[in-house]
């Protein structure tokens, strides 16, 4: 190519769909030009005959076509700069086109080559035929073109190419760099103002000016295709916070071992942070993590099959997950019978976490992860506490028959050293039956003795079998005061003094009487805060709230070391609460834990006296009418109580069912 100033360049631009074609002449006399190669290209494109339709009329490749392409959809961040006399002049750009060589002449050469080959083949085959052979001609009539067919034809590639070829060229004149006309046009790139202060846009801070010069690329973001909501690349995923990464992965995979989760998140992620995050969105089942039901079925959603609300779906799916914590196998018919959900919903639950086996049922999809169980006992114990609370809720909702939890289910064992309350109850019942005769004789002997000193009877033992013998011996020495009448005649009078000095312990922890231990202080704080909110609780409900409290604590907390039912009850009595001996009917379906009712005796407010009178009423009656409560309160308090005061004490301690009032937790619907 010759020098730009000496070589005359012919420019022709052809606008077509925001594209420009620029045709530039090539200096064929330049010593760098290969003439033989130029002749060969022209011969391949046009052939031996030159006419008006030839691309290269001079039988040399004497021009080159450049085709433009759009470099960016947003040019607001680009400017043309001109530096003159110590000043930098910026001119915004409204469009940028990049010119690239077009090799359309090669396509023409290939088409010519195919035509010559076809002509040669046709000539060879026609030599053996007579020149006057008659050929059959088929005549076809075209149908009228419909509007839809016309639109398709107009938008076709062939039509656009034909229209592109028919568009006429526009001849332009080129002016060199040093031409006066070029210098005149270049003056438009200079700012006309004499001082930069006149332009208020330039009187800004450097950061504001930089923001004006390079604004955020909003248009380009809009131009990007929107990906489906359920599709997210790993690169995009790792730009999100860790909690969102865990939630998205679990929501899509549904069941995952912890090791697989760590591999997806990357080696630089802290496992402790992942453990903390996974417990917010998933539950531990057989050593693997299963996404929580409320993540899959958010509030205000419903089943696509039956229209059942999300609350019912979550409860049914929790039941399936709980069944898999007990066994490797689940039968779909049993789940449908208990949950009363349609077959499609139950199938969705099972497909999330299990695979069907012919003539066996549904098996949990992943093998038991014993390595995770051994490596993270604190997490396992915390999850076990959470499952205990869920189990109690499911038993109440679905009216399940309460069974003793096995020490080690088929594929998942509970945390080491943890014994459920139901187990201790069964052991206590067996022990009590064996010593029934001895206890009867001892009770008769104490009744015959004169009431010289207060007599205290220790409550039913509920600890493990290994602790029963020591507690049975102490039973004869720790009586309870039964002589006074009135409010205290039917109430357990707090923590016996003998027990505070005893050695009742569980997993190496001293009894709650030793208030100096961290476990005792934490347990005492939980009990006091709980009874300040609810006033009356059964042992079953208190254990459920305690399990939920444990689930909210961080791993490794002191309360995870193991709290027995005896320690919990002793702490309740030591916190100023009293046990209300509610006379349950003989045919009651309440469990032993539900028959143990504790109430806060003094809270420090004006309703303490009213509450104590109410608790005395329920120590003699299982259920009471409102008018009886109101008359008794008026009689004991010596004044007419307002309806608001009666409503407050009833709201604190009781629930209404069937026109009668019961202490909280004692009514069996």
XYZ file of C-alpha atoms in Angstrom:
669
model
C 0.000 0.000 0.000
C 1.267 3.466 -0.790
C 1.597 6.381 1.553
C -1.771 7.822 2.675
C -0.922 11.307 1.368
C 0.365 10.217 -2.075
C -1.975 7.317 -2.818
C -5.420 8.296 -4.157
C -8.057 6.304 -2.275
C -11.552 5.786 -3.605
C -14.154 5.488 -0.814
C -17.714 4.326 -1.247
C -19.946 3.702 1.724
C -23.162 1.767 1.587
C -25.446 2.040 4.642
C -27.422 -1.119 5.266
C -29.013 -2.032 8.603
C -26.609 0.152 10.598
C -23.673 -1.269 8.647
C -21.199 0.457 6.354
C -19.184 -1.006 3.500
C -16.083 0.921 2.475
C -14.394 0.187 -0.830
C -10.772 1.355 -1.064
C -8.514 1.344 -4.123
C -5.238 -0.587 -4.099
C -2.129 0.929 -5.675
C -1.185 -1.732 -8.219
C 1.975 0.209 -9.212
C 3.457 0.020 -5.747
C 6.577 -2.211 -5.604
C 5.065 -4.061 -2.654
C 2.087 -5.163 -4.766
C 2.295 -8.750 -6.121
C 0.987 -8.466 -9.660
C 0.860 -12.182 -10.425
C -1.236 -12.836 -7.291
C -3.583 -9.956 -8.183
C -4.094 -11.350 -11.725
C -4.785 -14.835 -10.374
C -7.437 -13.551 -7.935
C -9.139 -11.500 -10.668
C -9.124 -14.522 -13.014
C -10.676 -16.751 -10.367
C -13.394 -14.206 -9.614
C -14.346 -12.968 -13.100
C -13.009 -15.616 -15.448
C -11.322 -14.947 -18.784
C -14.067 -12.701 -20.144
C -14.353 -9.187 -18.778
C -17.675 -7.325 -18.976
C -19.703 -4.787 -17.012
C -20.611 -7.330 -14.322
C -16.966 -8.125 -13.592
C -15.701 -7.346 -10.128
C -12.232 -6.405 -11.350
C -12.555 -4.730 -14.773
C -8.784 -4.158 -15.042
C -8.127 -7.920 -14.671
C -6.214 -7.093 -11.485
C -7.327 -7.052 -7.876
C -7.255 -3.266 -7.666
C -9.686 -2.649 -4.763
C -10.545 -4.021 -1.340
C -13.892 -3.870 0.491
C -14.165 -3.259 4.221
C -17.360 -4.128 6.165
C -18.226 -2.466 9.460
C -19.360 -4.152 12.667
C -20.775 -2.547 15.775
C -18.264 -2.650 18.607
C -20.573 -1.720 21.513
C -24.201 -0.855 22.120
C -23.378 1.922 24.578
C -21.039 4.674 23.405
C -21.875 7.209 26.114
C -18.701 6.348 28.014
C -16.385 7.039 25.065
C -15.047 10.346 23.785
C -12.639 11.623 21.126
C -9.713 13.533 22.659
C -7.732 16.309 21.044
C -4.749 17.838 22.835
C -3.799 21.330 21.754
C -1.834 24.113 23.476
C -1.933 22.453 26.894
C -5.700 21.818 26.749
C -7.492 18.495 26.462
C -10.698 18.759 24.408
C -13.171 15.870 24.721
C -15.997 15.247 22.267
C -18.643 12.598 23.089
C -19.119 9.832 20.533
C -22.532 8.683 19.392
C -21.400 5.680 17.397
C -18.286 3.545 16.831
C -17.835 1.236 13.846
C -14.981 -1.174 13.314
C -13.971 -1.885 9.687
C -12.788 -5.370 8.769
C -11.798 -6.748 5.345
C -14.609 -8.411 3.415
C -13.718 -11.538 1.429
C -16.878 -11.731 -0.661
C -14.718 -12.058 -3.813
C -13.643 -15.511 -2.600
C -17.289 -16.577 -2.570
C -17.640 -15.377 -6.159
C -14.540 -17.336 -7.150
C -15.965 -20.519 -5.609
C -19.274 -19.984 -7.422
C -17.456 -19.533 -10.762
C -15.455 -22.699 -10.131
C -18.612 -24.723 -9.474
C -20.261 -23.349 -12.622
C -17.261 -24.347 -14.769
C -17.246 -27.867 -13.339
C -20.962 -28.246 -13.963
C -20.544 -27.012 -17.556
C -17.713 -29.456 -18.198
C -19.757 -32.381 -16.900
C -22.758 -31.367 -18.974
C -20.602 -31.054 -22.096
C -19.087 -34.520 -21.703
C -22.458 -36.217 -21.257
C -24.064 -34.504 -24.247
C -21.523 -35.713 -26.833
C -23.217 -39.080 -27.267
C -26.679 -37.607 -27.698
C -28.269 -36.212 -30.798
C -28.503 -32.470 -31.011
C -32.169 -32.569 -32.024
C -33.343 -34.632 -29.034
C -36.742 -33.589 -27.811
C -36.831 -32.664 -24.117
C -39.942 -32.688 -21.983
C -40.725 -29.386 -20.281
C -42.912 -29.171 -17.176
C -44.887 -25.982 -16.784
C -46.012 -24.945 -13.299
C -48.221 -22.025 -12.294
C -47.415 -20.263 -9.039
C -50.153 -19.849 -6.491
C -51.174 -16.427 -5.204
C -48.851 -15.418 -2.352
C -50.518 -15.005 1.020
C -49.673 -12.218 3.450
C -47.904 -14.577 5.853
C -45.845 -16.106 3.046
C -44.893 -12.633 1.826
C -43.721 -11.614 5.310
C -41.623 -14.755 5.611
C -40.100 -14.114 2.172
C -39.312 -10.498 3.025
C -37.566 -11.546 6.227
C -35.619 -14.382 4.590
C -31.850 -14.277 4.154
C -32.008 -14.554 0.348
C -34.352 -11.579 0.058
C -32.150 -9.442 2.321
C -29.048 -10.393 0.367
C -30.758 -9.543 -2.901
C -31.941 -6.196 -1.558
C -28.464 -5.528 -0.235
C -26.942 -6.148 -3.684
C -29.474 -3.924 -5.417
C -28.850 -0.946 -3.134
C -26.841 1.703 -5.038
C -23.424 2.842 -3.938
C -22.857 6.404 -2.737
C -19.670 7.986 -4.002
C -17.778 10.117 -1.503
C -14.766 12.359 -1.837
C -11.717 11.783 0.327
C -9.718 14.666 1.722
C -6.247 14.123 3.097
C -5.040 14.849 6.595
C -3.416 18.169 5.676
C -6.223 19.395 3.438
C -7.895 22.677 4.422
C -11.303 21.054 4.494
C -10.041 18.434 6.962
C -8.593 21.171 9.148
C -11.944 22.982 9.083
C -13.829 19.899 10.231
C -11.229 19.294 12.941
C -12.045 22.667 14.463
C -15.397 21.286 15.552
C -13.540 19.026 18.003
C -12.275 22.051 19.918
C -14.239 23.686 22.715
C -15.461 27.121 21.632
C -15.525 28.611 25.164
C -12.683 30.881 26.203
C -12.633 29.633 29.774
C -13.502 26.317 31.381
C -15.384 28.084 34.180
C -18.187 28.967 31.788
C -19.085 25.280 31.494
C -20.738 24.397 34.784
C -20.390 20.671 34.116
C -16.619 20.928 34.441
C -16.721 22.696 37.813
C -17.072 19.437 39.743
C -15.018 17.182 41.957
C -12.734 14.617 40.294
C -14.992 11.718 41.350
C -18.117 13.437 39.956
C -16.361 14.279 36.728
C -15.161 10.687 36.393
C -18.719 9.460 36.945
C -19.951 11.797 34.192
C -17.196 10.640 31.889
C -17.814 6.917 32.530
C -21.396 6.389 33.757
C -22.550 2.914 34.794
C -23.369 0.630 31.914
C -27.115 0.306 32.401
C -28.079 -0.225 28.782
C -25.632 -3.069 28.305
C -27.055 -4.827 31.351
C -30.550 -4.498 29.888
C -29.364 -5.941 26.608
C -28.123 -9.115 28.291
C -30.517 -12.045 27.950
C -32.303 -12.857 31.165
C -31.425 -16.361 32.368
C -34.119 -18.656 33.789
C -34.695 -18.272 37.527
C -33.610 -21.859 38.226
C -30.351 -21.622 36.240
C -27.271 -20.170 37.937
C -23.680 -20.804 36.970
C -21.088 -21.612 39.608
C -19.262 -18.398 38.755
C -22.407 -16.362 39.456
C -23.158 -18.426 42.549
C -19.806 -17.695 44.168
C -20.405 -13.956 43.878
C -23.318 -14.248 46.329
C -23.044 -14.261 50.148
C -22.298 -17.630 51.740
C -25.789 -17.967 53.222
C -27.398 -17.437 49.803
C -25.011 -19.922 48.188
C -25.964 -22.617 50.701
C -29.678 -21.876 50.350
C -29.622 -22.008 46.535
C -27.606 -25.230 46.462
C -29.823 -26.987 48.999
C -33.014 -25.762 47.335
C -31.912 -27.243 44.012
C -30.224 -30.450 45.225
C -32.532 -31.023 48.249
C -30.353 -33.799 49.783
C -26.580 -33.525 50.064
C -23.719 -34.839 52.215
C -21.686 -32.184 53.984
C -18.505 -33.175 52.128
C -20.191 -32.563 48.755
C -21.439 -29.185 49.924
C -17.935 -28.128 50.936
C -16.536 -29.218 47.561
C -19.123 -27.098 45.727
C -18.476 -24.027 47.858
C -14.716 -24.194 47.346
C -11.683 -24.985 49.506
C -11.314 -21.443 50.851
C -14.662 -21.499 52.682
C -14.567 -22.025 56.455
C -16.342 -25.252 57.450
C -17.553 -23.717 60.722
C -19.352 -20.945 58.820
C -20.866 -23.528 56.481
C -22.071 -25.596 59.447
C -23.695 -22.517 60.924
C -25.351 -21.643 57.625
C -26.543 -25.140 56.678
C -28.484 -25.531 59.936
C -30.631 -22.538 58.974
C -31.866 -24.087 55.724
C -31.582 -27.865 56.220
C -32.125 -30.688 58.719
C -29.816 -33.609 59.491
C -31.203 -36.972 58.369
C -29.001 -40.086 58.600
C -25.876 -37.931 58.619
C -26.918 -36.053 55.452
C -28.533 -32.638 55.062
C -32.097 -32.340 53.710
C -33.495 -28.917 52.824
C -36.165 -27.622 55.190
C -39.788 -27.777 54.109
C -40.433 -24.058 54.490
C -37.666 -23.355 51.963
C -39.425 -25.439 49.302
C -42.924 -24.357 50.324
C -42.746 -20.687 51.379
C -45.570 -18.935 53.160
C -48.692 -18.051 51.138
C -47.890 -20.725 48.518
C -49.949 -23.847 47.824
C -49.715 -27.291 46.285
C -49.852 -27.391 42.471
C -51.684 -30.725 42.694
C -54.317 -30.256 45.387
C -54.175 -26.561 46.327
C -53.309 -27.413 49.938
C -51.661 -24.451 51.744
C -47.931 -24.415 52.413
C -48.359 -24.954 56.172
C -50.006 -28.333 55.623
C -47.419 -29.324 53.022
C -44.540 -28.446 55.357
C -46.094 -30.508 58.130
C -46.519 -33.512 55.848
C -42.987 -33.283 54.493
C -41.601 -32.924 58.023
C -43.361 -36.169 58.888
C -41.621 -37.926 55.976
C -38.247 -36.517 57.022
C -38.863 -37.583 60.630
C -39.734 -41.117 59.491
C -36.392 -41.318 57.690
C -34.614 -40.375 60.918
C -36.066 -43.568 62.382
C -35.594 -46.000 59.476
C -34.074 -46.415 56.040
C -37.480 -47.312 54.586
C -40.810 -45.495 54.351
C -44.097 -46.778 52.912
C -46.027 -44.228 50.873
C -49.418 -45.598 51.863
C -48.597 -45.079 55.542
C -47.557 -41.474 54.903
C -50.746 -40.768 52.940
C -52.881 -42.310 55.693
C -51.306 -40.223 58.443
C -50.977 -36.887 56.626
C -54.306 -37.130 54.718
C -52.621 -35.597 51.651
C -53.153 -36.588 48.023
C -50.918 -39.195 46.388
C -49.159 -36.621 44.165
C -48.080 -34.469 47.112
C -46.799 -37.486 49.040
C -44.911 -38.670 45.963
C -43.248 -35.260 45.656
C -42.113 -35.470 49.293
C -40.597 -38.911 48.786
C -38.929 -38.072 45.469
C -37.101 -35.202 47.190
C -35.182 -37.576 49.461
C -35.759 -41.228 48.511
C -35.848 -43.769 45.678
C -38.524 -46.394 45.215
C -37.677 -50.092 45.549
C -40.052 -52.682 44.140
C -41.948 -54.618 46.845
C -40.024 -52.785 49.582
C -41.058 -49.139 49.655
C -39.037 -45.950 49.492
C -35.398 -46.029 50.606
C -33.453 -42.940 51.668
C -31.497 -41.738 48.647
C -28.061 -41.415 50.309
C -26.122 -43.863 52.495
C -25.702 -43.201 56.189
C -22.854 -40.707 56.730
C -21.198 -42.055 59.869
C -18.073 -39.980 59.334
C -19.966 -36.712 59.744
C -21.749 -38.069 62.840
C -18.423 -38.895 64.515
C -16.723 -35.666 63.475
C -19.471 -33.246 64.607
C -21.206 -34.647 67.726
C -22.324 -31.205 68.908
C -24.179 -30.543 65.639
C -25.722 -34.015 65.759
C -26.942 -33.473 69.312
C -28.391 -30.097 68.445
C -30.248 -31.563 65.480
C -31.508 -34.391 67.697
C -32.979 -31.837 70.082
C -34.667 -30.076 67.170
C -36.105 -33.341 65.884
C -37.454 -34.095 69.355
C -39.422 -30.847 69.268
C -40.715 -31.597 65.763
C -41.697 -35.106 66.850
C -43.752 -33.752 69.748
C -45.547 -31.378 67.393
C -46.251 -34.144 64.855
C -47.573 -36.452 67.566
C -50.030 -33.800 68.671
C -51.146 -32.811 65.160
C -51.483 -36.308 63.707
C -52.544 -37.984 67.001
C -49.719 -40.493 66.731
C -49.296 -43.241 69.286
C -46.311 -42.305 71.438
C -43.601 -44.904 71.277
C -40.348 -45.195 73.163
C -37.573 -43.853 70.992
C -35.029 -46.577 70.182
C -31.532 -46.021 71.437
C -30.156 -46.506 67.954
C -32.444 -46.544 64.896
C -31.704 -48.543 61.777
C -29.356 -46.034 60.245
C -28.976 -43.069 62.566
C -28.198 -43.021 66.235
C -28.880 -40.192 68.616
C -26.101 -38.279 70.337
C -24.005 -40.188 72.809
C -25.079 -40.002 76.433
C -28.542 -38.576 75.639
C -31.552 -40.480 77.016
C -35.040 -39.386 76.092
C -37.679 -38.465 78.631
C -39.952 -41.313 77.508
C -37.226 -43.841 78.291
C -36.758 -42.483 81.771
C -40.502 -42.540 82.347
C -40.705 -46.213 81.367
C -37.795 -47.069 83.654
C -39.381 -45.119 86.503
C -42.724 -46.875 86.045
C -41.077 -50.297 86.121
C -39.133 -49.418 89.227
C -42.196 -47.952 90.918
C -44.192 -51.138 90.297
C -41.463 -53.255 91.831
C -41.431 -51.158 94.995
C -45.162 -50.488 95.187
C -45.727 -52.599 98.274
C -42.809 -51.013 100.095
C -44.028 -47.519 99.321
C -47.564 -48.325 100.505
C -46.310 -49.563 103.869
C -44.083 -46.544 104.298
C -46.919 -44.169 103.465
C -49.237 -45.879 105.957
C -46.585 -45.653 108.662
C -46.128 -41.912 108.100
C -49.867 -41.263 108.248
C -50.051 -42.958 111.666
C -47.214 -40.822 113.070
C -48.153 -37.506 114.778
C -47.529 -34.401 112.695
C -44.637 -33.074 114.798
C -42.506 -31.873 111.964
C -43.232 -31.170 108.314
C -43.354 -34.333 106.215
C -42.037 -34.187 102.675
C -42.573 -36.758 99.963
C -40.187 -36.778 97.077
C -41.723 -36.706 93.593
C -41.660 -39.674 91.232
C -38.098 -40.510 90.084
C -37.539 -39.933 86.370
C -33.791 -40.418 85.936
C -31.992 -43.382 84.422
C -32.113 -46.857 85.895
C -28.605 -46.591 87.303
C -29.697 -43.604 89.415
C -32.931 -45.135 90.743
C -31.382 -47.020 93.670
C -29.727 -43.923 95.150
C -32.886 -41.854 94.706
C -35.048 -44.606 96.226
C -32.920 -44.630 99.402
C -33.115 -40.846 99.638
C -36.875 -41.038 99.213
C -37.375 -42.151 102.809
C -35.428 -39.174 104.154
C -36.899 -36.347 102.041
C -40.604 -35.910 102.938
C -42.830 -33.027 101.869
C -45.004 -30.828 104.062
C -48.633 -31.974 103.908
C -49.947 -30.753 107.285
C -51.047 -27.158 106.547
C -54.341 -26.531 104.832
C -55.316 -23.856 102.335
C -53.324 -22.925 99.266
C -50.350 -25.194 100.011
C -52.275 -28.383 100.686
C -52.253 -29.476 97.040
C -48.995 -27.882 95.872
C -45.467 -29.258 95.809
C -43.532 -26.860 98.055
C -40.420 -26.294 95.999
C -37.009 -27.903 96.082
C -36.336 -30.157 99.116
C -33.310 -29.023 101.082
C -31.853 -32.485 101.180
C -31.652 -32.672 97.431
C -29.649 -29.492 97.101
C -26.813 -31.157 98.904
C -27.167 -34.439 97.059
C -25.134 -35.808 94.229
C -27.823 -36.105 91.553
C -25.973 -35.593 88.309
C -26.129 -36.389 84.621
C -23.103 -36.737 82.332
C -20.805 -35.404 85.038
C -22.771 -32.212 85.808
C -23.732 -31.333 89.401
C -27.378 -30.734 90.294
C -28.848 -27.292 89.655
C -28.574 -26.494 93.360
C -24.939 -25.682 92.669
C -25.710 -22.312 91.132
C -22.038 -21.569 90.594
C -21.722 -23.937 87.635
C -22.178 -22.454 84.141
C -24.714 -25.150 83.217
C -26.873 -24.359 86.257
C -26.768 -20.628 85.572
C -27.698 -21.069 81.904
C -30.512 -23.478 82.748
C -31.816 -21.227 85.534
C -31.829 -18.214 83.183
C -33.792 -20.165 80.555
C -36.371 -21.381 83.096
C -36.918 -17.945 84.636
C -37.277 -16.254 81.247
C -39.694 -18.936 80.030
C -42.013 -18.783 83.050
C -42.006 -14.992 83.010
C -43.588 -15.234 79.575
C -45.997 -18.166 80.004
C -46.618 -18.582 83.791
C -48.027 -22.157 83.471
C -46.302 -25.020 81.633
C -46.462 -28.792 81.607
C -43.214 -30.729 81.745
C -43.807 -31.899 78.172
C -44.228 -28.342 76.864
C -41.253 -27.126 78.903
C -39.053 -29.844 77.381
C -40.226 -28.883 73.906
C -39.366 -25.232 74.499
C -36.011 -26.253 75.941
C -35.221 -28.322 72.832
C -36.076 -25.351 70.627
C -33.858 -23.178 72.813
C -31.008 -25.639 72.349
C -31.510 -25.592 68.592
C -31.031 -21.812 68.580
C -27.733 -21.982 70.503
C -24.351 -22.055 68.722
C -22.478 -25.369 68.488
C -20.418 -26.254 71.546
C -22.649 -24.440 74.063
C -22.483 -25.684 77.668
C -26.128 -26.801 77.677
C -25.345 -29.401 74.983
C -23.496 -31.493 77.576
C -26.799 -33.099 78.620
C -29.702 -32.028 80.841
C -31.827 -34.699 82.532
C -35.521 -34.364 83.280
C -34.713 -34.350 87.001
C -32.297 -31.438 86.602
C -34.888 -29.517 84.620
C -37.619 -30.068 87.223
C -35.337 -29.176 90.129
C -34.329 -25.961 88.382
C -38.004 -25.076 87.861
C -38.748 -25.555 91.563
C -35.629 -23.621 92.576
C -36.667 -20.707 90.322
C -39.743 -19.952 92.448
C -42.212 -22.164 90.578
C -44.490 -24.769 92.146
C -45.968 -27.985 90.875
C -49.769 -27.985 90.609
C -51.223 -31.435 91.315
C -54.095 -31.240 88.844
C -56.609 -34.106 89.419
C -56.671 -35.542 85.907
C -59.622 -37.848 85.136
C -58.886 -41.609 85.153
C -59.556 -41.962 81.412
C -57.172 -39.157 80.431
C -54.884 -39.666 77.452
C -52.252 -37.313 78.828
C -48.746 -38.729 79.205
C -46.894 -38.535 82.557
C -44.959 -35.507 81.333
C -48.219 -33.774 80.377
C -49.684 -34.457 83.820
C -46.839 -32.635 85.565
C -47.899 -28.978 85.665
C -45.643 -26.196 86.955
C -46.618 -22.572 87.573
C -44.777 -19.395 88.497
C -45.892 -18.570 92.050
C -44.658 -14.991 92.317
C -43.756 -12.791 89.371
C -43.719 -9.460 91.212
C -46.778 -7.933 89.542
C -50.238 -7.038 90.900
C -51.786 -10.281 89.643
C -49.786 -12.649 91.856
C -52.569 -13.029 94.443
C -55.216 -13.601 91.774
C -53.015 -16.156 90.053
C -52.396 -18.071 93.295
C -56.140 -18.325 93.988
C -56.683 -19.600 90.457
C -53.957 -22.233 90.836
C -55.532 -23.451 94.086
C -58.833 -23.903 92.253
C -57.176 -26.110 89.637
C -55.389 -28.153 92.306
C -58.864 -29.487 93.190
C -60.592 -29.406 89.799
C -59.491 -30.538 86.372
C -61.819 -28.082 84.604
C -63.774 -25.101 85.946
C -66.487 -22.717 84.750
C -65.790 -19.006 84.534
C -68.451 -17.947 87.028
C -66.924 -20.219 89.661
C -63.469 -18.701 89.067
C -64.813 -15.175 89.295
C -66.761 -15.812 92.505
C -63.787 -17.518 94.153
C -61.475 -14.645 93.174
C -63.939 -12.141 94.630
C -64.219 -14.148 97.841
C -60.462 -14.581 98.362
C -59.362 -11.103 97.298
C -62.123 -9.340 99.215
C -63.079 -6.975 96.450
C -65.010 -6.928 93.250
C -62.646 -7.612 90.367
C -63.185 -6.023 87.004
C -63.679 -8.114 83.898
C -60.290 -6.983 82.565
C -58.470 -8.299 85.651
C -60.218 -11.668 85.445
C -59.496 -11.893 81.734
C -55.818 -11.171 82.372
C -55.338 -13.929 84.951
C -57.264 -16.396 82.767
C -55.166 -15.457 79.747
C -51.963 -15.960 81.741
C -52.793 -19.425 83.045
C -55.769 -21.004 81.269
C -57.324 -21.950 77.963
C -61.014 -22.234 77.107
C -62.413 -25.326 75.431
C -66.052 -26.372 75.100
C -67.279 -23.675 77.503
C -64.915 -24.834 80.266
C -61.542 -23.482 81.425
C -58.425 -25.649 81.773
C -54.867 -24.962 82.841
C -52.581 -24.533 79.849
C -51.381 -27.846 78.447
C -53.894 -30.007 80.363
C -56.803 -29.982 77.934
C -56.928 -32.985 75.557
C -58.845 -32.040 72.430
